[in-house]
Amino acid sequence: MLLAANVNGACPAIILAACNSSVPILRLLIEAGADVDASWVAYEVHLASMFQPLTFVQAIYMPPLLAAAARLKEGTEMIAALLEAGANVNYLANAGHSALPMAAKQGYAETVKMLLGAGAQVNVTDTYGRQPLYFAARQGHTDIVSLLLEAGADVDKCGDVWEKASRTRRLASDGQTPVVIAASNGHEAVVRRLLEAGADIERRAEDGRSALHAATKCGHTHIVQLLLESNAYIDRTKASCKGPLASAIEQDNQAIVLMLCKAITERASRDALAAPMAIPVNVSDDSGDQPTASIDWLDVSVAV
């Protein structure tokens, strides 16, 4: 009866079941021969309206597994049923979307565990070069960040593909690494976890911003302190990118200005103590003068 009703038509019933958390109906459709990797190629507006967290474009051509990963907070039973039926855990929908980055973005840790256990590619990227770790870091899902890192996620991977938008061309993620986007969004626990995993604290976004630049510009005092304690470089590296101190001054953030100035002073003192000192030698040459070692003072000026 279900097959006669064309369950695999332009509006696959299995996707509706996945959207509505109906495991019994999903299993019934699978037993009837429904395509577990079916995609919805018609009625896109209706589908998009069902996925509040998603954009219109993201919703088109979404298979059941991706729909369940995006829609369901407690959808592990639904995910399990689809995987048991042979759903492709690494199915790439439009714009390179797949189930793992979708679940990571939504913050569904149990779903992420299940997908990783089923062989989901931890470093899969979408059309714009963004991987699951980027989405988890951006949203502040520390538990998922840890899961992905333990599964071998590239801690310094950044988006690197151009997109066209509003007649301009720009990087989808502006080349931001997970630690830069986490610092920008104020996720201190995520920043700390990424640093523990060996994230490059000086890896720059396309415009030259580091994690310290991002945290300073957005006024995240605790993250600035964390990065300074991790010896983040304070100077700028690109003429197009202002230094952290200049950003803090522009934001009129006195706490961060004082924090940066203190760090600059402490580092200057530390470097000065480590520099060679002029030490008299108790041996005279033929002229009777005492030779001394030269002082190599470090230039501690900081571009703001």
PDB file of C-alpha atoms in Angstrom:
ATOM      1  CA  MET A   1       0.000   0.000   0.000  1.00  0.00           C
ATOM      2  CA  LEU A   2       2.803   2.417   0.927  1.00  0.00           C
ATOM      3  CA  LEU A   3       4.765   1.621  -2.226  1.00  0.00           C
ATOM      4  CA  ALA A   4       1.625   2.095  -4.270  1.00  0.00           C
ATOM      5  CA  ALA A   5       1.300   5.499  -2.653  1.00  0.00           C
ATOM      6  CA  ASN A   6       4.749   6.363  -4.051  1.00  0.00           C
ATOM      7  CA  VAL A   7       6.598   6.835  -0.773  1.00  0.00           C
ATOM      8  CA  ASN A   8       9.735   7.751  -2.728  1.00  0.00           C
ATOM      9  CA  GLY A   9       8.092  10.460  -4.795  1.00  0.00           C
ATOM     10  CA  ALA A  10       9.062  14.109  -5.103  1.00  0.00           C
ATOM     11  CA  CYS A  11       7.924  14.627  -1.514  1.00  0.00           C
ATOM     12  CA  PRO A  12       9.339  11.520   0.250  1.00  0.00           C
ATOM     13  CA  ALA A  13       7.292  10.417   3.242  1.00  0.00           C
ATOM     14  CA  ILE A  14      10.427   9.269   5.073  1.00  0.00           C
ATOM     15  CA  ILE A  15      11.673  12.853   5.278  1.00  0.00           C
ATOM     16  CA  LEU A  16       8.379  13.929   6.820  1.00  0.00           C
ATOM     17  CA  ALA A  17       8.771  11.141   9.376  1.00  0.00           C
ATOM     18  CA  ALA A  18      12.318  12.285  10.160  1.00  0.00           C
ATOM     19  CA  CYS A  19      11.142  15.868  10.504  1.00  0.00           C
ATOM     20  CA  ASN A  20       8.391  14.937  12.913  1.00  0.00           C
ATOM     21  CA  SER A  21      10.305  12.565  15.213  1.00  0.00           C
ATOM     22  CA  SER A  22       8.096   9.624  14.302  1.00  0.00           C
ATOM     23  CA  VAL A  23      10.289   6.536  14.743  1.00  0.00           C
ATOM     24  CA  PRO A  24       7.446   3.956  14.323  1.00  0.00           C
ATOM     25  CA  ILE A  25       6.361   5.523  11.044  1.00  0.00           C
ATOM     26  CA  LEU A  26       9.983   5.797   9.938  1.00  0.00           C
ATOM     27  CA  ARG A  27      10.538   2.075  10.545  1.00  0.00           C
ATOM     28  CA  LEU A  28       7.297   1.250   8.738  1.00  0.00           C
ATOM     29  CA  LEU A  29       8.430   3.252   5.715  1.00  0.00           C
ATOM     30  CA  ILE A  30      11.859   1.604   5.739  1.00  0.00           C
ATOM     31  CA  GLU A  31      10.221  -1.844   5.789  1.00  0.00           C
ATOM     32  CA  ALA A  32       8.097  -0.735   2.846  1.00  0.00           C
ATOM     33  CA  GLY A  33      11.201   0.078   0.831  1.00  0.00           C
ATOM     34  CA  ALA A  34      11.557   3.811   1.373  1.00  0.00           C
ATOM     35  CA  ASP A  35      14.865   5.253   0.183  1.00  0.00           C
ATOM     36  CA  VAL A  36      16.841   6.167   3.330  1.00  0.00           C
ATOM     37  CA  ASP A  37      18.968   8.577   1.304  1.00  0.00           C
ATOM     38  CA  ALA A  38      16.035  10.220  -0.456  1.00  0.00           C
ATOM     39  CA  SER A  39      16.034  13.976  -0.888  1.00  0.00           C
ATOM     40  CA  TRP A  40      13.182  16.410  -1.213  1.00  0.00           C
ATOM     41  CA  VAL A  41      13.413  18.142  -4.576  1.00  0.00           C
ATOM     42  CA  ALA A  42       9.980  19.745  -4.544  1.00  0.00           C
ATOM     43  CA  TYR A  43       7.971  21.867  -2.138  1.00  0.00           C
ATOM     44  CA  GLU A  44      11.180  23.542  -0.937  1.00  0.00           C
ATOM     45  CA  VAL A  45       9.340  26.418   0.741  1.00  0.00           C
ATOM     46  CA  HIS A  46       7.306  23.992   2.835  1.00  0.00           C
ATOM     47  CA  LEU A  47      10.434  22.064   3.807  1.00  0.00           C
ATOM     48  CA  ALA A  48      12.305  25.225   4.721  1.00  0.00           C
ATOM     49  CA  SER A  49       9.453  26.319   6.973  1.00  0.00           C
ATOM     50  CA  MET A  50       9.823  23.090   8.954  1.00  0.00           C
ATOM     51  CA  PHE A  51      13.474  23.753   9.814  1.00  0.00           C
ATOM     52  CA  GLN A  52      13.542  26.893  11.913  1.00  0.00           C
ATOM     53  CA  PRO A  53      17.304  26.738  12.592  1.00  0.00           C
ATOM     54  CA  LEU A  54      18.038  26.395   8.862  1.00  0.00           C
ATOM     55  CA  THR A  55      18.020  28.781   5.946  1.00  0.00           C
ATOM     56  CA  PHE A  56      15.947  28.237   2.821  1.00  0.00           C
ATOM     57  CA  VAL A  57      18.953  27.088   0.792  1.00  0.00           C
ATOM     58  CA  GLN A  58      20.160  24.696   3.490  1.00  0.00           C
ATOM     59  CA  ALA A  59      16.800  22.951   3.600  1.00  0.00           C
ATOM     60  CA  ILE A  60      16.659  21.980  -0.085  1.00  0.00           C
ATOM     61  CA  TYR A  61      17.732  18.430  -1.060  1.00  0.00           C
ATOM     62  CA  MET A  62      18.051  17.265   2.538  1.00  0.00           C
ATOM     63  CA  PRO A  63      18.046  13.481   3.098  1.00  0.00           C
ATOM     64  CA  PRO A  64      16.380  11.939   6.185  1.00  0.00           C
ATOM     65  CA  LEU A  65      19.621  11.529   8.172  1.00  0.00           C
ATOM     66  CA  LEU A  66      20.569  15.166   7.709  1.00  0.00           C
ATOM     67  CA  ALA A  67      17.019  16.226   8.503  1.00  0.00           C
ATOM     68  CA  ALA A  68      17.059  14.240  11.741  1.00  0.00           C
ATOM     69  CA  ALA A  69      20.485  15.584  12.737  1.00  0.00           C
ATOM     70  CA  ALA A  70      19.315  19.152  12.220  1.00  0.00           C
ATOM     71  CA  ARG A  71      15.847  18.882  13.667  1.00  0.00           C
ATOM     72  CA  LEU A  72      15.955  16.591  16.669  1.00  0.00           C
ATOM     73  CA  LYS A  73      17.584  17.306  19.997  1.00  0.00           C
ATOM     74  CA  GLU A  74      16.811  13.817  21.276  1.00  0.00           C
ATOM     75  CA  GLY A  75      16.906  12.105  17.895  1.00  0.00           C
ATOM     76  CA  THR A  76      19.371   9.313  18.572  1.00  0.00           C
ATOM     77  CA  GLU A  77      16.722   6.628  18.080  1.00  0.00           C
ATOM     78  CA  MET A  78      15.797   8.173  14.740  1.00  0.00           C
ATOM     79  CA  ILE A  79      19.452   8.395  13.723  1.00  0.00           C
ATOM     80  CA  ALA A  80      20.029   4.779  14.791  1.00  0.00           C
ATOM     81  CA  ALA A  81      17.079   3.537  12.738  1.00  0.00           C
ATOM     82  CA  LEU A  82      18.337   5.312   9.623  1.00  0.00           C
ATOM     83  CA  LEU A  83      21.900   4.081  10.066  1.00  0.00           C
ATOM     84  CA  GLU A  84      20.707   0.509  10.658  1.00  0.00           C
ATOM     85  CA  ALA A  85      18.789   0.756   7.394  1.00  0.00           C
ATOM     86  CA  GLY A  86      21.962   1.717   5.545  1.00  0.00           C
ATOM     87  CA  ALA A  87      21.740   5.499   5.390  1.00  0.00           C
ATOM     88  CA  ASN A  88      24.956   7.089   4.133  1.00  0.00           C
ATOM     89  CA  VAL A  89      26.459   8.797   7.202  1.00  0.00           C
ATOM     90  CA  ASN A  90      28.633  10.980   4.953  1.00  0.00           C
ATOM     91  CA  TYR A  91      25.941  11.964   2.460  1.00  0.00           C
ATOM     92  CA  LEU A  92      26.681  15.459   1.140  1.00  0.00           C
ATOM     93  CA  ALA A  93      23.613  17.584   0.483  1.00  0.00           C
ATOM     94  CA  ASN A  94      23.608  20.967  -1.221  1.00  0.00           C
ATOM     95  CA  ALA A  95      26.427  23.351  -0.268  1.00  0.00           C
ATOM     96  CA  GLY A  96      28.306  20.357   1.113  1.00  0.00           C
ATOM     97  CA  HIS A  97      26.117  19.943   4.197  1.00  0.00           C
ATOM     98  CA  SER A  98      26.227  16.592   5.974  1.00  0.00           C
ATOM     99  CA  ALA A  99      24.847  15.167   9.203  1.00  0.00           C
ATOM    100  CA  LEU A 100      27.905  15.588  11.455  1.00  0.00           C
ATOM    101  CA  PRO A 101      28.461  19.332  11.007  1.00  0.00           C
ATOM    102  CA  MET A 102      24.714  19.885  11.298  1.00  0.00           C
ATOM    103  CA  ALA A 103      24.542  18.036  14.635  1.00  0.00           C
ATOM    104  CA  ALA A 104      27.700  19.808  15.839  1.00  0.00           C
ATOM    105  CA  LYS A 105      26.206  23.175  14.991  1.00  0.00           C
ATOM    106  CA  GLN A 106      22.935  22.393  16.760  1.00  0.00           C
ATOM    107  CA  GLY A 107      24.717  21.139  19.884  1.00  0.00           C
ATOM    108  CA  TYR A 108      23.431  17.561  19.856  1.00  0.00           C
ATOM    109  CA  ALA A 109      26.284  15.714  21.583  1.00  0.00           C
ATOM    110  CA  GLU A 110      24.662  12.265  21.599  1.00  0.00           C
ATOM    111  CA  THR A 111      23.944  12.520  17.892  1.00  0.00           C
ATOM    112  CA  VAL A 112      27.545  13.574  17.261  1.00  0.00           C
ATOM    113  CA  LYS A 113      28.786  10.519  19.198  1.00  0.00           C
ATOM    114  CA  MET A 114      26.534   8.226  17.200  1.00  0.00           C
ATOM    115  CA  LEU A 115      27.559   9.691  13.851  1.00  0.00           C
ATOM    116  CA  LEU A 116      31.261   9.494  14.703  1.00  0.00           C
ATOM    117  CA  GLY A 117      30.789   5.900  15.802  1.00  0.00           C
ATOM    118  CA  ALA A 118      29.148   5.147  12.461  1.00  0.00           C
ATOM    119  CA  GLY A 119      32.152   6.460  10.549  1.00  0.00           C
ATOM    120  CA  ALA A 120      31.295  10.098   9.923  1.00  0.00           C
ATOM    121  CA  GLN A 121      34.284  12.016   8.564  1.00  0.00           C
ATOM    122  CA  VAL A 122      35.402  14.326  11.373  1.00  0.00           C
ATOM    123  CA  ASN A 123      37.107  16.806   9.041  1.00  0.00           C
ATOM    124  CA  VAL A 124      34.438  16.913   6.356  1.00  0.00           C
ATOM    125  CA  THR A 125      34.032  20.421   4.940  1.00  0.00           C
ATOM    126  CA  ASP A 126      31.132  22.233   3.365  1.00  0.00           C
ATOM    127  CA  THR A 127      31.347  24.284   0.179  1.00  0.00           C
ATOM    128  CA  TYR A 128      32.988  27.095   2.136  1.00  0.00           C
ATOM    129  CA  GLY A 129      35.684  24.996   3.776  1.00  0.00           C
ATOM    130  CA  ARG A 130      34.102  24.917   7.234  1.00  0.00           C
ATOM    131  CA  GLN A 131      34.308  21.674   9.206  1.00  0.00           C
ATOM    132  CA  PRO A 132      32.305  20.361  12.205  1.00  0.00           C
ATOM    133  CA  LEU A 133      34.833  21.744  14.709  1.00  0.00           C
ATOM    134  CA  TYR A 134      34.401  25.239  13.285  1.00  0.00           C
ATOM    135  CA  PHE A 135      30.622  25.110  13.809  1.00  0.00           C
ATOM    136  CA  ALA A 136      30.893  23.666  17.320  1.00  0.00           C
ATOM    137  CA  ALA A 137      33.473  26.298  18.299  1.00  0.00           C
ATOM    138  CA  ARG A 138      31.413  29.106  16.804  1.00  0.00           C
ATOM    139  CA  GLN A 139      28.329  28.077  18.766  1.00  0.00           C
ATOM    140  CA  GLY A 140      30.220  27.448  22.015  1.00  0.00           C
ATOM    141  CA  HIS A 141      29.496  23.723  22.324  1.00  0.00           C
ATOM    142  CA  THR A 142      32.494  22.749  24.468  1.00  0.00           C
ATOM    143  CA  ASP A 143      31.433  19.120  24.899  1.00  0.00           C
ATOM    144  CA  ILE A 144      31.146  18.646  21.157  1.00  0.00           C
ATOM    145  CA  VAL A 145      34.455  20.427  20.571  1.00  0.00           C
ATOM    146  CA  SER A 146      36.056  17.851  22.872  1.00  0.00           C
ATOM    147  CA  LEU A 147      34.350  14.951  21.094  1.00  0.00           C
ATOM    148  CA  LEU A 148      35.560  16.157  17.712  1.00  0.00           C
ATOM    149  CA  LEU A 149      39.107  16.784  18.911  1.00  0.00           C
ATOM    150  CA  GLU A 150      39.256  13.307  20.432  1.00  0.00           C
ATOM    151  CA  ALA A 151      38.111  11.943  17.071  1.00  0.00           C
ATOM    152  CA  GLY A 152      41.005  13.662  15.298  1.00  0.00           C
ATOM    153  CA  ALA A 153      39.565  16.996  14.177  1.00  0.00           C
ATOM    154  CA  ASP A 154      42.053  19.446  12.650  1.00  0.00           C
ATOM    155  CA  VAL A 155      42.324  22.108  15.358  1.00  0.00           C
ATOM    156  CA  ASP A 156      43.575  24.814  12.978  1.00  0.00           C
ATOM    157  CA  LYS A 157      41.420  24.164   9.920  1.00  0.00           C
ATOM    158  CA  CYS A 158      39.822  27.308   8.518  1.00  0.00           C
ATOM    159  CA  GLY A 159      37.361  28.165   5.766  1.00  0.00           C
ATOM    160  CA  ASP A 160      39.138  28.935   2.541  1.00  0.00           C
ATOM    161  CA  VAL A 161      36.638  28.935  -0.308  1.00  0.00           C
ATOM    162  CA  TRP A 162      35.186  32.003  -1.979  1.00  0.00           C
ATOM    163  CA  GLU A 163      31.478  32.668  -2.202  1.00  0.00           C
ATOM    164  CA  LYS A 164      29.491  35.299  -4.041  1.00  0.00           C
ATOM    165  CA  ALA A 165      27.165  37.409  -1.934  1.00  0.00           C
ATOM    166  CA  SER A 166      25.537  40.782  -2.614  1.00  0.00           C
ATOM    167  CA  ARG A 167      27.721  41.280  -5.693  1.00  0.00           C
ATOM    168  CA  THR A 168      30.875  40.987  -3.628  1.00  0.00           C
ATOM    169  CA  ARG A 169      33.333  38.159  -3.076  1.00  0.00           C
ATOM    170  CA  ARG A 170      34.474  37.241   0.381  1.00  0.00           C
ATOM    171  CA  LEU A 171      35.550  34.239   2.387  1.00  0.00           C
ATOM    172  CA  ALA A 172      32.578  32.490   3.969  1.00  0.00           C
ATOM    173  CA  SER A 173      34.351  32.340   7.311  1.00  0.00           C
ATOM    174  CA  ASP A 174      36.930  35.043   6.533  1.00  0.00           C
ATOM    175  CA  GLY A 175      39.592  32.394   7.029  1.00  0.00           C
ATOM    176  CA  GLN A 176      38.900  32.148  10.749  1.00  0.00           C
ATOM    177  CA  THR A 177      40.203  29.119  12.610  1.00  0.00           C
ATOM    178  CA  PRO A 178      38.101  27.547  15.376  1.00  0.00           C
ATOM    179  CA  VAL A 179      40.046  29.397  18.095  1.00  0.00           C
ATOM    180  CA  VAL A 180      39.591  32.771  16.369  1.00  0.00           C
ATOM    181  CA  ILE A 181      35.834  32.339  15.918  1.00  0.00           C
ATOM    182  CA  ALA A 182      35.460  31.056  19.492  1.00  0.00           C
ATOM    183  CA  ALA A 183      37.399  34.050  20.835  1.00  0.00           C
ATOM    184  CA  SER A 184      35.316  36.412  18.732  1.00  0.00           C
ATOM    185  CA  ASN A 185      32.059  34.942  20.055  1.00  0.00           C
ATOM    186  CA  GLY A 186      33.154  34.942  23.687  1.00  0.00           C
ATOM    187  CA  HIS A 187      33.349  31.198  24.288  1.00  0.00           C
ATOM    188  CA  GLU A 188      36.119  31.047  26.902  1.00  0.00           C
ATOM    189  CA  ALA A 189      35.787  27.337  27.679  1.00  0.00           C
ATOM    190  CA  VAL A 190      36.058  26.489  23.990  1.00  0.00           C
ATOM    191  CA  VAL A 191      39.125  28.703  23.563  1.00  0.00           C
ATOM    192  CA  ARG A 192      40.760  27.010  26.548  1.00  0.00           C
ATOM    193  CA  ARG A 193      39.974  23.538  25.194  1.00  0.00           C
ATOM    194  CA  LEU A 194      41.349  24.399  21.750  1.00  0.00           C
ATOM    195  CA  LEU A 195      44.556  25.780  23.249  1.00  0.00           C
ATOM    196  CA  GLU A 196      44.941  22.607  25.306  1.00  0.00           C
ATOM    197  CA  ALA A 197      44.630  20.668  22.048  1.00  0.00           C
ATOM    198  CA  GLY A 198      47.487  22.648  20.520  1.00  0.00           C
ATOM    199  CA  ALA A 199      45.653  25.317  18.538  1.00  0.00           C
ATOM    200  CA  ASP A 200      48.001  27.832  16.921  1.00  0.00           C
ATOM    201  CA  ILE A 201      47.354  30.961  18.973  1.00  0.00           C
ATOM    202  CA  GLU A 202      48.893  33.138  16.250  1.00  0.00           C
ATOM    203  CA  ARG A 203      47.067  31.665  13.245  1.00  0.00           C
ATOM    204  CA  ARG A 204      45.471  34.629  11.480  1.00  0.00           C
ATOM    205  CA  ALA A 205      42.176  35.152   9.705  1.00  0.00           C
ATOM    206  CA  GLU A 206      42.194  36.546   6.170  1.00  0.00           C
ATOM    207  CA  ASP A 207      42.308  40.153   7.407  1.00  0.00           C
ATOM    208  CA  GLY A 208      45.178  39.478   9.819  1.00  0.00           C
ATOM    209  CA  ARG A 209      43.142  39.021  12.998  1.00  0.00           C
ATOM    210  CA  SER A 210      44.395  36.602  15.610  1.00  0.00           C
ATOM    211  CA  ALA A 211      42.380  35.220  18.510  1.00  0.00           C
ATOM    212  CA  LEU A 212      43.660  38.102  20.671  1.00  0.00           C
ATOM    213  CA  HIS A 213      42.555  40.671  18.097  1.00  0.00           C
ATOM    214  CA  ALA A 214      39.106  39.073  17.925  1.00  0.00           C
ATOM    215  CA  ALA A 215      38.627  38.876  21.698  1.00  0.00           C
ATOM    216  CA  THR A 216      39.849  42.449  22.179  1.00  0.00           C
ATOM    217  CA  LYS A 217      37.642  43.910  19.476  1.00  0.00           C
ATOM    218  CA  CYS A 218      34.583  42.161  20.906  1.00  0.00           C
ATOM    219  CA  GLY A 219      35.394  43.095  24.500  1.00  0.00           C
ATOM    220  CA  HIS A 220      35.791  39.590  25.915  1.00  0.00           C
ATOM    221  CA  THR A 221      38.013  40.440  28.896  1.00  0.00           C
ATOM    222  CA  HIS A 222      38.399  36.933  30.301  1.00  0.00           C
ATOM    223  CA  ILE A 223      39.444  35.540  26.933  1.00  0.00           C
ATOM    224  CA  VAL A 224      41.950  38.368  26.472  1.00  0.00           C
ATOM    225  CA  GLN A 225      43.445  37.449  29.851  1.00  0.00           C
ATOM    226  CA  LEU A 226      43.556  33.762  28.912  1.00  0.00           C
ATOM    227  CA  LEU A 227      45.321  34.509  25.629  1.00  0.00           C
ATOM    228  CA  LEU A 228      47.828  36.845  27.267  1.00  0.00           C
ATOM    229  CA  GLU A 229      48.611  34.159  29.837  1.00  0.00           C
ATOM    230  CA  SER A 230      49.231  31.867  26.863  1.00  0.00           C
ATOM    231  CA  ASN A 231      51.744  34.445  25.570  1.00  0.00           C
ATOM    232  CA  ALA A 232      49.701  35.651  22.603  1.00  0.00           C
ATOM    233  CA  TYR A 233      51.551  38.164  20.438  1.00  0.00           C
ATOM    234  CA  ILE A 234      50.275  41.702  21.042  1.00  0.00           C
ATOM    235  CA  ASP A 235      51.579  43.484  17.939  1.00  0.00           C
ATOM    236  CA  ARG A 236      49.816  43.577  14.586  1.00  0.00           C
ATOM    237  CA  THR A 237      51.115  41.758  11.506  1.00  0.00           C
ATOM    238  CA  LYS A 238      49.170  43.387   8.672  1.00  0.00           C
ATOM    239  CA  ALA A 239      48.801  47.061   7.887  1.00  0.00           C
ATOM    240  CA  SER A 240      45.081  46.437   7.292  1.00  0.00           C
ATOM    241  CA  CYS A 241      44.618  45.049  10.802  1.00  0.00           C
ATOM    242  CA  LYS A 242      44.854  47.281  13.841  1.00  0.00           C
ATOM    243  CA  GLY A 243      46.664  45.977  16.868  1.00  0.00           C
ATOM    244  CA  PRO A 244      44.758  44.795  19.940  1.00  0.00           C
ATOM    245  CA  LEU A 245      45.684  47.916  21.918  1.00  0.00           C
ATOM    246  CA  ALA A 246      44.297  50.233  19.251  1.00  0.00           C
ATOM    247  CA  SER A 247      41.093  48.179  19.120  1.00  0.00           C
ATOM    248  CA  ALA A 248      40.685  48.341  22.893  1.00  0.00           C
ATOM    249  CA  ILE A 249      41.236  52.109  22.879  1.00  0.00           C
ATOM    250  CA  GLU A 250      38.674  52.578  20.095  1.00  0.00           C
ATOM    251  CA  GLN A 251      36.190  50.488  22.076  1.00  0.00           C
ATOM    252  CA  ASP A 252      36.945  52.605  25.169  1.00  0.00           C
ATOM    253  CA  ASN A 253      37.496  49.373  27.072  1.00  0.00           C
ATOM    254  CA  GLN A 254      39.659  50.522  29.958  1.00  0.00           C
ATOM    255  CA  ALA A 255      39.958  47.065  31.505  1.00  0.00           C
ATOM    256  CA  ILE A 256      41.447  45.553  28.359  1.00  0.00           C
ATOM    257  CA  VAL A 257      43.651  48.616  27.699  1.00  0.00           C
ATOM    258  CA  LEU A 258      45.155  48.265  31.186  1.00  0.00           C
ATOM    259  CA  MET A 259      45.490  44.516  30.729  1.00  0.00           C
ATOM    260  CA  LEU A 260      47.384  44.911  27.450  1.00  0.00           C
ATOM    261  CA  CYS A 261      49.607  47.706  28.781  1.00  0.00           C
ATOM    262  CA  LYS A 262      50.480  45.599  31.812  1.00  0.00           C
ATOM    263  CA  ALA A 263      51.364  42.651  29.582  1.00  0.00           C
ATOM    264  CA  ILE A 264      53.521  44.863  27.352  1.00  0.00           C
ATOM    265  CA  THR A 265      55.378  46.257  30.366  1.00  0.00           C
ATOM    266  CA  GLU A 266      55.901  42.855  31.961  1.00  0.00           C
ATOM    267  CA  ARG A 267      57.190  41.355  28.732  1.00  0.00           C
ATOM    268  CA  ALA A 268      59.537  44.302  28.163  1.00  0.00           C
ATOM    269  CA  SER A 269      60.962  43.898  31.666  1.00  0.00           C
ATOM    270  CA  ARG A 270      61.336  40.162  31.209  1.00  0.00           C
ATOM    271  CA  ASP A 271      63.100  40.561  27.874  1.00  0.00           C
ATOM    272  CA  ALA A 272      65.362  43.283  29.242  1.00  0.00           C
ATOM    273  CA  LEU A 273      66.454  41.030  32.090  1.00  0.00           C
ATOM    274  CA  ALA A 274      67.184  38.271  29.616  1.00  0.00           C
ATOM    275  CA  ALA A 275      69.238  40.562  27.345  1.00  0.00           C
ATOM    276  CA  PRO A 276      73.069  40.667  27.542  1.00  0.00           C
ATOM    277  CA  MET A 277      74.337  43.198  30.107  1.00  0.00           C
ATOM    278  CA  ALA A 278      77.544  45.296  30.020  1.00  0.00           C
ATOM    279  CA  ILE A 279      79.797  43.418  32.434  1.00  0.00           C
ATOM    280  CA  PRO A 280      83.287  44.758  33.250  1.00  0.00           C
ATOM    281  CA  VAL A 281      86.059  42.234  32.727  1.00  0.00           C
ATOM    282  CA  ASN A 282      88.917  42.224  35.245  1.00  0.00           C
ATOM    283  CA  VAL A 283      91.572  41.896  32.559  1.00  0.00           C
ATOM    284  CA  SER A 284      93.145  44.992  30.966  1.00  0.00           C
ATOM    285  CA  ASP A 285      94.381  45.077  27.410  1.00  0.00           C
ATOM    286  CA  ASP A 286      97.519  46.862  26.251  1.00  0.00           C
ATOM    287  CA  SER A 287      95.802  50.253  26.379  1.00  0.00           C
ATOM    288  CA  GLY A 288      94.853  49.742  29.987  1.00  0.00           C
ATOM    289  CA  ASP A 289      91.145  49.913  29.175  1.00  0.00           C
ATOM    290  CA  GLN A 290      88.762  47.323  30.481  1.00  0.00           C
ATOM    291  CA  PRO A 291      86.700  45.704  27.680  1.00  0.00           C
ATOM    292  CA  THR A 292      83.005  45.285  28.268  1.00  0.00           C
ATOM    293  CA  ALA A 293      80.261  43.213  26.644  1.00  0.00           C
ATOM    294  CA  SER A 294      77.875  45.249  24.527  1.00  0.00           C
ATOM    295  CA  ILE A 295      74.252  45.713  25.573  1.00  0.00           C
ATOM    296  CA  ASP A 296      71.751  44.389  23.089  1.00  0.00           C
ATOM    297  CA  TRP A 297      68.534  46.133  24.163  1.00  0.00           C
ATOM    298  CA  LEU A 298      65.359  44.751  22.665  1.00  0.00           C
ATOM    299  CA  ASP A 299      63.029  47.207  20.964  1.00  0.00           C
ATOM    300  CA  VAL A 300      59.844  46.782  22.980  1.00  0.00           C
ATOM    301  CA  SER A 301      57.736  49.314  21.096  1.00  0.00           C
ATOM    302  CA  VAL A 302      54.310  48.034  20.159  1.00  0.00           C
ATOM    303  CA  ALA A 303      52.359  49.161  17.106  1.00  0.00           C
ATOM    304  CA  VAL A 304      48.841  50.118  18.047  1.00  0.00           C
TER     305      VAL A 304
END
